[in-house]
Short mmCIF file of C-alpha atoms in Angstrom, two decimals:
data_model
loop_
_atom_site.label_atom_id
_atom_site.label_comp_id
_atom_site.label_asym_id
_atom_site.label_seq_id
_atom_site.Cartn_x
_atom_site.Cartn_y
_atom_site.Cartn_z
CA UNK A 1 -6.00 10.31 -7.48
CA UNK A 2 -8.61 12.36 -9.35
CA UNK A 3 -7.75 15.34 -11.53
CA UNK A 4 -8.11 18.56 -9.58
CA UNK A 5 -10.12 21.55 -10.79
CA UNK A 6 -7.03 23.77 -10.75
CA UNK A 7 -3.87 21.97 -11.76
CA UNK A 8 -1.30 23.01 -9.18
CA UNK A 9 2.41 22.97 -9.86
CA UNK A 10 3.18 21.06 -6.68
CA UNK A 11 1.12 18.53 -4.81
CA UNK A 12 1.25 19.74 -1.23
CA UNK A 13 -0.61 16.86 0.40
CA UNK A 14 0.43 13.24 0.84
CA UNK A 15 -1.89 10.92 2.75
CA UNK A 16 -2.57 12.86 5.97
CA UNK A 17 0.47 15.14 5.65
CA UNK A 18 0.57 18.64 4.20
CA UNK A 19 3.65 20.64 3.22
CA UNK A 20 4.34 24.02 4.76
CA UNK A 21 4.28 26.69 2.06
CA UNK A 22 6.47 29.79 2.52
CA UNK A 23 4.67 33.10 2.43
CA UNK A 24 4.48 34.49 -1.10
CA UNK A 25 6.58 37.65 -1.45
CA UNK A 26 4.90 40.37 -3.48
CA UNK A 27 5.47 43.64 -5.30
CA UNK A 28 3.64 46.88 -4.61
CA UNK A 29 2.82 48.01 -8.14
CA UNK A 30 0.23 50.14 -9.90
CA UNK A 31 -2.38 47.58 -10.93
CA UNK A 32 -5.52 47.42 -13.03
CA UNK A 33 -8.97 47.70 -11.49
CA UNK A 34 -12.58 47.04 -12.48
CA UNK A 35 -12.64 50.19 -14.62
CA UNK A 36 -10.01 48.66 -16.90
CA UNK A 37 -12.28 45.73 -17.81
CA UNK A 38 -13.14 45.73 -21.52
CA UNK A 39 -16.29 43.80 -22.56
CA UNK A 40 -15.88 41.20 -25.31
CA UNK A 41 -19.44 41.21 -26.63
CA UNK A 42 -19.86 37.57 -25.56
CA UNK A 43 -21.94 37.42 -22.39
CA UNK A 44 -20.95 33.83 -21.65
CA UNK A 45 -17.28 34.72 -21.86
CA UNK A 46 -17.62 37.96 -19.92
CA UNK A 47 -19.32 36.24 -17.00
CA UNK A 48 -16.30 33.95 -16.80
CA UNK A 49 -13.88 36.88 -17.15
CA UNK A 50 -15.61 38.84 -14.38
CA UNK A 51 -15.13 35.90 -12.02
CA UNK A 52 -11.49 35.78 -13.01
CA UNK A 53 -11.19 39.53 -12.44
CA UNK A 54 -12.57 39.14 -8.90
CA UNK A 55 -9.89 36.55 -8.17
CA UNK A 56 -7.22 38.62 -9.94
CA UNK A 57 -7.84 41.59 -7.64
CA UNK A 58 -7.13 39.45 -4.56
CA UNK A 59 -3.49 38.94 -5.60
CA UNK A 60 -0.47 41.19 -5.79
CA UNK A 61 2.28 40.56 -8.30
CA UNK A 62 4.97 38.13 -7.16
CA UNK A 63 8.53 39.05 -6.31
CA UNK A 64 10.82 36.51 -7.95
CA UNK A 65 14.21 36.39 -6.29
CA UNK A 66 15.47 33.85 -8.82
CA UNK A 67 14.97 36.28 -11.74
CA UNK A 68 15.34 39.61 -10.00
CA UNK A 69 11.72 40.55 -10.66
CA UNK A 70 11.28 43.32 -8.09
CA UNK A 71 9.05 45.75 -9.96
CA UNK A 72 6.60 45.72 -12.84
CA UNK A 73 5.10 48.46 -14.99
CA UNK A 74 1.90 47.51 -16.77
CA UNK A 75 0.97 48.87 -20.21
CA UNK A 76 -2.38 50.49 -20.93
CA UNK A 77 -5.19 48.00 -21.44
CA UNK A 78 -6.16 47.47 -25.08
CA UNK A 79 -9.63 46.49 -26.37
CA UNK A 80 -10.44 42.86 -25.61
CA UNK A 81 -9.60 40.17 -28.13
CA UNK A 82 -9.14 36.46 -27.59
CA UNK A 83 -11.98 34.06 -26.99
CA UNK A 84 -14.98 35.96 -28.42
CA UNK A 85 -16.23 32.91 -30.33
CA UNK A 86 -16.45 30.81 -27.14
CA UNK A 87 -19.60 28.67 -26.83
CA UNK A 88 -20.84 26.52 -23.96
CA UNK A 89 -18.62 23.60 -25.02
CA UNK A 90 -15.65 25.92 -25.16
CA UNK A 91 -16.46 27.34 -21.73
CA UNK A 92 -16.62 23.86 -20.21
CA UNK A 93 -13.28 23.05 -21.81
CA UNK A 94 -11.78 26.30 -20.57
CA UNK A 95 -12.85 25.60 -17.01
CA UNK A 96 -11.44 22.06 -17.21
CA UNK A 97 -8.05 23.49 -18.19
CA UNK A 98 -7.55 25.82 -15.24
CA UNK A 99 -4.03 25.86 -13.85
CA UNK A 100 -1.66 27.68 -11.53
CA UNK A 101 1.04 28.59 -14.06
CA UNK A 102 4.24 30.46 -13.33
CA UNK A 103 2.13 32.48 -10.90
CA UNK A 104 -1.64 32.57 -10.58
CA UNK A 105 -1.63 36.36 -10.91
CA UNK A 106 -0.13 36.20 -14.40
CA UNK A 107 -2.55 33.49 -15.57
CA UNK A 108 -5.49 35.61 -14.46
CA UNK A 109 -3.95 38.73 -16.00
CA UNK A 110 -3.95 37.23 -19.49
CA UNK A 111 -7.39 35.64 -18.99
CA UNK A 112 -9.03 38.96 -18.14
CA UNK A 113 -7.14 41.55 -20.19
CA UNK A 114 -6.07 39.72 -23.36
CA UNK A 115 -5.88 41.74 -26.56
CA UNK A 116 -5.00 38.83 -28.85
CA UNK A 117 -5.75 35.14 -29.04
CA UNK A 118 -8.37 32.76 -30.38
CA UNK A 119 -10.58 29.77 -29.68
CA UNK A 120 -9.73 27.06 -32.21
CA UNK A 121 -11.21 23.62 -32.77
CA UNK A 122 -9.31 21.19 -34.99
CA UNK A 123 -10.84 18.19 -36.75
CA UNK A 124 -8.49 17.76 -39.73
CA UNK A 125 -4.76 18.13 -40.31
CA UNK A 126 -4.03 21.82 -39.79
CA UNK A 127 -1.03 24.15 -39.67
CA UNK A 128 -1.24 27.51 -37.88
CA UNK A 129 1.49 30.15 -37.67
CA UNK A 130 0.61 32.83 -35.11
CA UNK A 131 2.67 36.02 -34.98
CA UNK A 132 0.03 38.69 -34.32
CA UNK A 133 0.50 38.38 -30.58
CA UNK A 134 0.06 41.44 -28.38
CA UNK A 135 1.01 42.33 -24.79
CA UNK A 136 -1.62 39.97 -23.34
CA UNK A 137 -2.56 36.84 -25.23
CA UNK A 138 -5.06 34.09 -24.46
CA UNK A 139 -5.55 31.06 -26.71
CA UNK A 140 -7.68 27.94 -26.30
CA UNK A 141 -7.31 24.98 -28.67
CA UNK A 142 -9.32 21.77 -28.89
CA UNK A 143 -7.55 19.18 -31.06
CA UNK A 144 -10.47 16.81 -31.56
CA UNK A 145 -8.92 14.72 -34.32
CA UNK A 146 -6.22 14.89 -36.96
CA UNK A 147 -2.88 16.61 -36.46
CA UNK A 148 -2.27 20.24 -35.51
CA UNK A 149 1.04 21.97 -36.20
CA UNK A 150 1.15 25.25 -34.29
CA UNK A 151 3.95 27.82 -34.39
CA UNK A 152 3.81 30.85 -32.07
CA UNK A 153 6.25 33.73 -32.49
CA UNK A 154 6.41 36.11 -29.53
CA UNK A 155 8.70 39.08 -30.08
CA UNK A 156 7.70 41.80 -27.67
CA UNK A 157 9.14 44.20 -25.08
CA UNK A 158 6.35 43.07 -22.70
CA UNK A 159 4.30 39.88 -22.89
CA UNK A 160 2.10 37.77 -20.64
CA UNK A 161 0.23 34.95 -22.31
CA UNK A 162 -1.74 31.76 -21.79
CA UNK A 163 -2.08 28.80 -24.13
CA UNK A 164 -4.43 25.96 -23.21
CA UNK A 165 -4.66 22.87 -25.38
CA UNK A 166 -6.77 19.72 -25.21
CA UNK A 167 -5.38 16.83 -27.29
CA UNK A 168 -8.19 14.33 -27.72
CA UNK A 169 -8.05 10.58 -28.10
CA UNK A 170 -5.81 9.57 -31.00
CA UNK A 171 -5.01 13.16 -32.04
CA UNK A 172 -1.56 14.64 -32.67
CA UNK A 173 -0.18 18.02 -31.63
CA UNK A 174 3.13 19.63 -32.61
CA UNK A 175 3.96 22.96 -30.98
CA UNK A 176 6.80 25.42 -31.55
CA UNK A 177 7.08 28.46 -29.27
CA UNK A 178 9.66 31.09 -30.17
CA UNK A 179 10.08 33.60 -27.32
CA UNK A 180 12.20 36.57 -28.36
CA UNK A 181 12.78 39.56 -26.11
CA UNK A 182 12.84 42.53 -28.47
CA UNK A 183 14.70 44.80 -26.03
CA UNK A 184 17.31 44.33 -23.30
CA UNK A 185 14.70 45.18 -20.65
CA UNK A 186 11.92 42.99 -22.10
CA UNK A 187 9.72 40.95 -19.76
CA UNK A 188 8.18 37.81 -21.27
CA UNK A 189 6.04 35.41 -19.23
CA UNK A 190 4.37 32.49 -20.96
CA UNK A 191 2.03 29.91 -19.44
CA UNK A 192 1.19 26.75 -21.40
CA UNK A 193 -1.10 23.97 -20.22
CA UNK A 194 -1.69 20.85 -22.31
CA UNK A 195 -4.05 18.02 -21.40
CA UNK A 196 -3.60 14.79 -23.38
CA UNK A 197 -5.96 11.84 -23.73
CA UNK A 198 -5.61 8.17 -24.72
CA UNK A 199 -3.30 7.25 -27.61
CA UNK A 200 -2.49 10.88 -28.38
CA UNK A 201 0.91 12.25 -29.37
CA UNK A 202 2.28 15.64 -28.31
CA UNK A 203 5.62 17.17 -29.26
CA UNK A 204 6.72 20.60 -27.97
CA UNK A 205 9.80 22.61 -28.98
CA UNK A 206 10.48 25.94 -27.25
CA UNK A 207 13.17 28.53 -27.96
CA UNK A 208 14.06 31.29 -25.48
CA UNK A 209 16.27 34.23 -26.43
CA UNK A 210 16.68 37.83 -25.38
CA UNK A 211 15.09 40.21 -22.94
CA UNK A 212 15.78 40.92 -19.30
CA UNK A 213 13.52 38.16 -17.97
CA UNK A 214 12.28 35.43 -20.29
CA UNK A 215 10.10 33.07 -18.27
CA UNK A 216 8.27 29.99 -19.52
CA UNK A 217 5.92 27.58 -17.76
CA UNK A 218 4.79 24.39 -19.50
CA UNK A 219 2.55 21.81 -17.84
CA UNK A 220 1.53 18.58 -19.58
CA UNK A 221 -1.25 16.67 -17.86
CA UNK A 222 -1.29 13.09 -19.09
CA UNK A 223 -4.86 12.09 -18.31
CA UNK A 224 -5.09 9.22 -20.81
CA UNK A 225 -3.48 5.83 -21.34
CA UNK A 226 -0.85 5.08 -23.97
CA UNK A 227 -0.16 8.78 -24.48
CA UNK A 228 3.16 10.13 -25.78
CA UNK A 229 4.60 13.52 -24.84
CA UNK A 230 8.05 14.76 -25.84
CA UNK A 231 9.05 18.28 -24.75
CA UNK A 232 12.35 19.89 -25.73
CA UNK A 233 13.18 23.41 -24.53
CA UNK A 234 16.13 25.26 -26.10
CA UNK A 235 17.64 28.42 -24.66
CA UNK A 236 20.30 30.89 -25.81
CA UNK A 237 21.43 33.37 -23.19
CA UNK A 238 23.44 36.51 -23.79
CA UNK A 239 24.22 39.80 -22.04
CA UNK A 240 22.33 39.78 -18.72
CA UNK A 241 19.27 37.81 -19.78
CA UNK A 242 17.70 35.56 -17.15
CA UNK A 243 15.81 32.61 -18.61
CA UNK A 244 13.51 31.06 -16.02
CA UNK A 245 11.72 27.91 -17.18
CA UNK A 246 9.60 25.33 -15.41
CA UNK A 247 8.46 22.12 -17.09
CA UNK A 248 5.95 19.85 -15.39
CA UNK A 249 4.58 16.48 -16.52
CA UNK A 250 1.96 14.82 -14.38
CA UNK A 251 0.91 11.25 -15.13
CA UNK A 252 -2.58 10.20 -14.03
CA UNK A 253 -3.03 7.08 -16.18
CA UNK A 254 -0.87 4.02 -16.98
CA UNK A 255 1.21 2.98 -19.98
CA UNK A 256 2.28 6.45 -21.11
CA UNK A 257 5.62 7.99 -22.09
CA UNK A 258 6.89 11.45 -21.18
CA UNK A 259 10.21 13.16 -21.77
CA UNK A 260 11.59 16.63 -21.04
CA UNK A 261 15.02 17.26 -22.58
CA UNK A 262 16.30 20.82 -22.17
CA UNK A 263 19.52 22.15 -23.64
CA UNK A 264 21.08 25.49 -24.37
CA UNK A 265 24.05 27.83 -24.47
CA UNK A 266 24.85 30.69 -22.09
CA UNK A 267 27.24 33.54 -22.81
CA UNK A 268 28.22 36.85 -21.14
CA UNK A 269 26.44 37.25 -17.77
CA UNK A 270 23.30 35.35 -18.71
CA UNK A 271 21.61 32.85 -16.45
CA UNK A 272 19.17 29.98 -16.79
CA UNK A 273 16.97 28.60 -14.03
CA UNK A 274 15.62 25.21 -15.07
CA UNK A 275 13.05 23.47 -12.91
CA UNK A 276 11.72 20.15 -14.10
CA UNK A 277 9.06 18.08 -12.37
CA UNK A 278 7.99 14.58 -13.36
CA UNK A 279 5.04 13.63 -11.16
CA UNK A 280 3.69 10.07 -11.33
CA UNK A 281 0.40 9.61 -9.51
CA UNK A 282 -0.50 6.36 -7.75
CA UNK A 283 -2.17 4.06 -10.28
CA UNK A 284 -0.15 5.30 -13.27
CA UNK A 285 1.53 1.94 -13.77
CA UNK A 286 4.12 1.17 -16.44
CA UNK A 287 4.79 4.84 -17.08
CA UNK A 288 8.14 5.87 -18.54
CA UNK A 289 9.27 9.37 -17.56
CA UNK A 290 12.61 11.04 -18.30
CA UNK A 291 13.94 14.52 -17.66
CA UNK A 292 17.29 16.16 -18.41
CA UNK A 293 18.98 19.53 -18.83
CA UNK A 294 22.41 20.34 -20.24
CA UNK A 295 23.85 23.84 -20.45
CA UNK A 296 26.95 24.76 -22.42
CA UNK A 297 28.76 27.72 -20.86
CA UNK A 298 30.85 29.94 -23.09
CA UNK A 299 31.53 32.53 -20.40
CA UNK A 300 32.95 32.31 -16.89
CA UNK A 301 30.20 34.67 -15.70
CA UNK A 302 27.28 32.64 -17.07
CA UNK A 303 25.24 30.75 -14.46
CA UNK A 304 23.01 27.70 -14.29
CA UNK A 305 20.52 26.70 -11.62
CA UNK A 306 19.04 23.28 -12.34
CA UNK A 307 16.43 21.76 -10.06
CA UNK A 308 15.24 18.42 -11.44
CA UNK A 309 12.53 16.64 -9.45
CA UNK A 310 10.89 13.23 -9.51
CA UNK A 311 7.69 12.64 -7.54
CA UNK A 312 6.74 8.98 -7.79
CA UNK A 313 3.76 7.37 -6.03
CA UNK A 314 3.84 4.18 -8.10
CA UNK A 315 6.33 1.30 -8.04
CA UNK A 316 5.91 -0.16 -11.50
CA UNK A 317 7.49 2.69 -13.49
CA UNK A 318 10.71 3.75 -15.22
CA UNK A 319 11.85 7.25 -14.27
CA UNK A 320 15.07 9.24 -14.48
CA UNK A 321 16.42 12.76 -14.22
CA UNK A 322 19.76 14.39 -14.96
CA UNK A 323 21.31 17.85 -15.08
CA UNK A 324 24.74 19.05 -16.15
CA UNK A 325 26.64 22.13 -17.23
CA UNK A 326 30.05 22.44 -18.79
CA UNK A 327 32.21 24.59 -21.05
CA UNK A 328 32.59 23.62 -24.70
CA UNK A 329 34.01 20.10 -24.99
CA UNK A 330 37.73 20.43 -25.68
CA UNK A 331 37.85 16.99 -27.29
CA UNK A 332 35.35 18.15 -29.87
CA UNK A 333 37.32 21.34 -30.42
CA UNK A 334 40.53 19.34 -30.88
CA UNK A 335 38.84 17.01 -33.37
CA UNK A 336 37.63 19.91 -35.52
CA UNK A 337 41.01 21.67 -35.30
CA UNK A 338 42.68 18.46 -36.48
CA UNK A 339 40.55 18.80 -39.60
CA UNK A 340 41.98 22.25 -40.29
CA UNK A 341 39.28 24.37 -38.66
CA UNK A 342 40.55 27.33 -36.57
CA UNK A 343 39.82 27.09 -32.84
CA UNK A 344 37.35 30.01 -32.71
CA UNK A 345 35.42 28.68 -35.71
CA UNK A 346 35.38 25.21 -34.15
CA UNK A 347 33.85 26.58 -30.95
CA UNK A 348 31.18 28.43 -32.91
CA UNK A 349 30.34 25.28 -34.87
CA UNK A 350 29.84 23.34 -31.66
CA UNK A 351 27.55 26.02 -30.24
CA UNK A 352 25.49 26.14 -33.43
CA UNK A 353 25.23 22.37 -33.36
CA UNK A 354 23.17 22.53 -30.16
CA UNK A 355 20.36 24.16 -32.13
CA UNK A 356 20.77 22.36 -35.47
CA UNK A 357 17.84 19.97 -34.99
CA UNK A 358 15.51 22.82 -34.08
CA UNK A 359 16.64 24.86 -37.08
CA UNK A 360 16.07 21.91 -39.42
CA UNK A 361 12.52 21.45 -38.14
CA UNK A 362 11.73 25.16 -38.47
CA UNK A 363 12.72 25.06 -42.15
CA UNK A 364 9.33 23.52 -42.79
CA UNK A 365 7.83 26.88 -41.81
CA UNK A 366 10.60 29.06 -43.31
CA UNK A 367 11.50 30.16 -39.78
CA UNK A 368 14.99 28.71 -39.33
CA UNK A 369 16.26 32.29 -39.66
CA UNK A 370 14.83 33.14 -36.25
CA UNK A 371 17.31 30.87 -34.51
CA UNK A 372 20.10 31.69 -36.96
CA UNK A 373 19.71 35.44 -36.37
CA UNK A 374 19.84 34.90 -32.62
CA UNK A 375 23.02 32.84 -32.96
CA UNK A 376 24.59 35.47 -35.21
CA UNK A 377 23.82 38.11 -32.61
CA UNK A 378 25.64 36.11 -29.94
CA UNK A 379 28.49 34.56 -31.92
CA UNK A 380 29.03 37.22 -34.55
#
């Protein structure tokens, strides 16, 4: 199967059969129009943005029953910033990395109206820490060689953003996304699309905390052989936060490895919706694909919806998926109490342990306090 121009979340056709798609429910909201378009000063880019704007205006915003998204209030449009340095090579790359995202409307929104972002090409070992992210962000990265370490810190009351990354042959990419809702009514929607080539290595660590709706979409397109992709989402729910995350890996070529391992803790009346899709295309022989999610519940009112999916069109593969949720392990609590640790402290230690690996890795960037502060806010 060839790579499609727009990478869809679900493949709706199989041989001569086509799935029936339910009608998309929408929101009637005050939306932007052509008068809100802000030129970038780059004619090549603006021609592309105008096409995106035309498509954007054909959609209404989605109604998401799973998150309770029933209305949306858009902020005023800021002057354009994002991909001003785009050249013809960058434009071709951008068009090759088109995708559906959490919803097409939100992808187009950030493409057209971004007020932060950048076009980055990497040829040598590089570390980038990005925290100057605004309400709409659009970033395009071409990792041509070497290793890129990228940390993105999103702490906003309202955020819609796109990140597109091409990991070239033999290159390495390490990504940390920290999504922090700054207010109880924050809306955060992130769309990430990564395309990986032969012999490349990609590692992604995400952390979701806070806000009313904290939604993340990550798609990894494995278009090369002998590629390695390891994706590990972490989530910490409190109050009435709804964390809605979808992780997709699609394998087009043989002899590659992919893993999605999600874990987190839910307290109060928080909720996580985890959807994982491992999609192995016919011809992607000797692929190894694994997916799992485990939620620790520290409240009787916390909820988990886990929807793991395997789509396999090839016989010669290894694939698995798993999902579980449970309260704190009483055997672990008993063990710690037998060592003289009070019960409440033992429970807190176990919860903190879920995030210990992530915290240790963030020490390299002096950012372990982000996770620690979130834990302190939940556990006291």
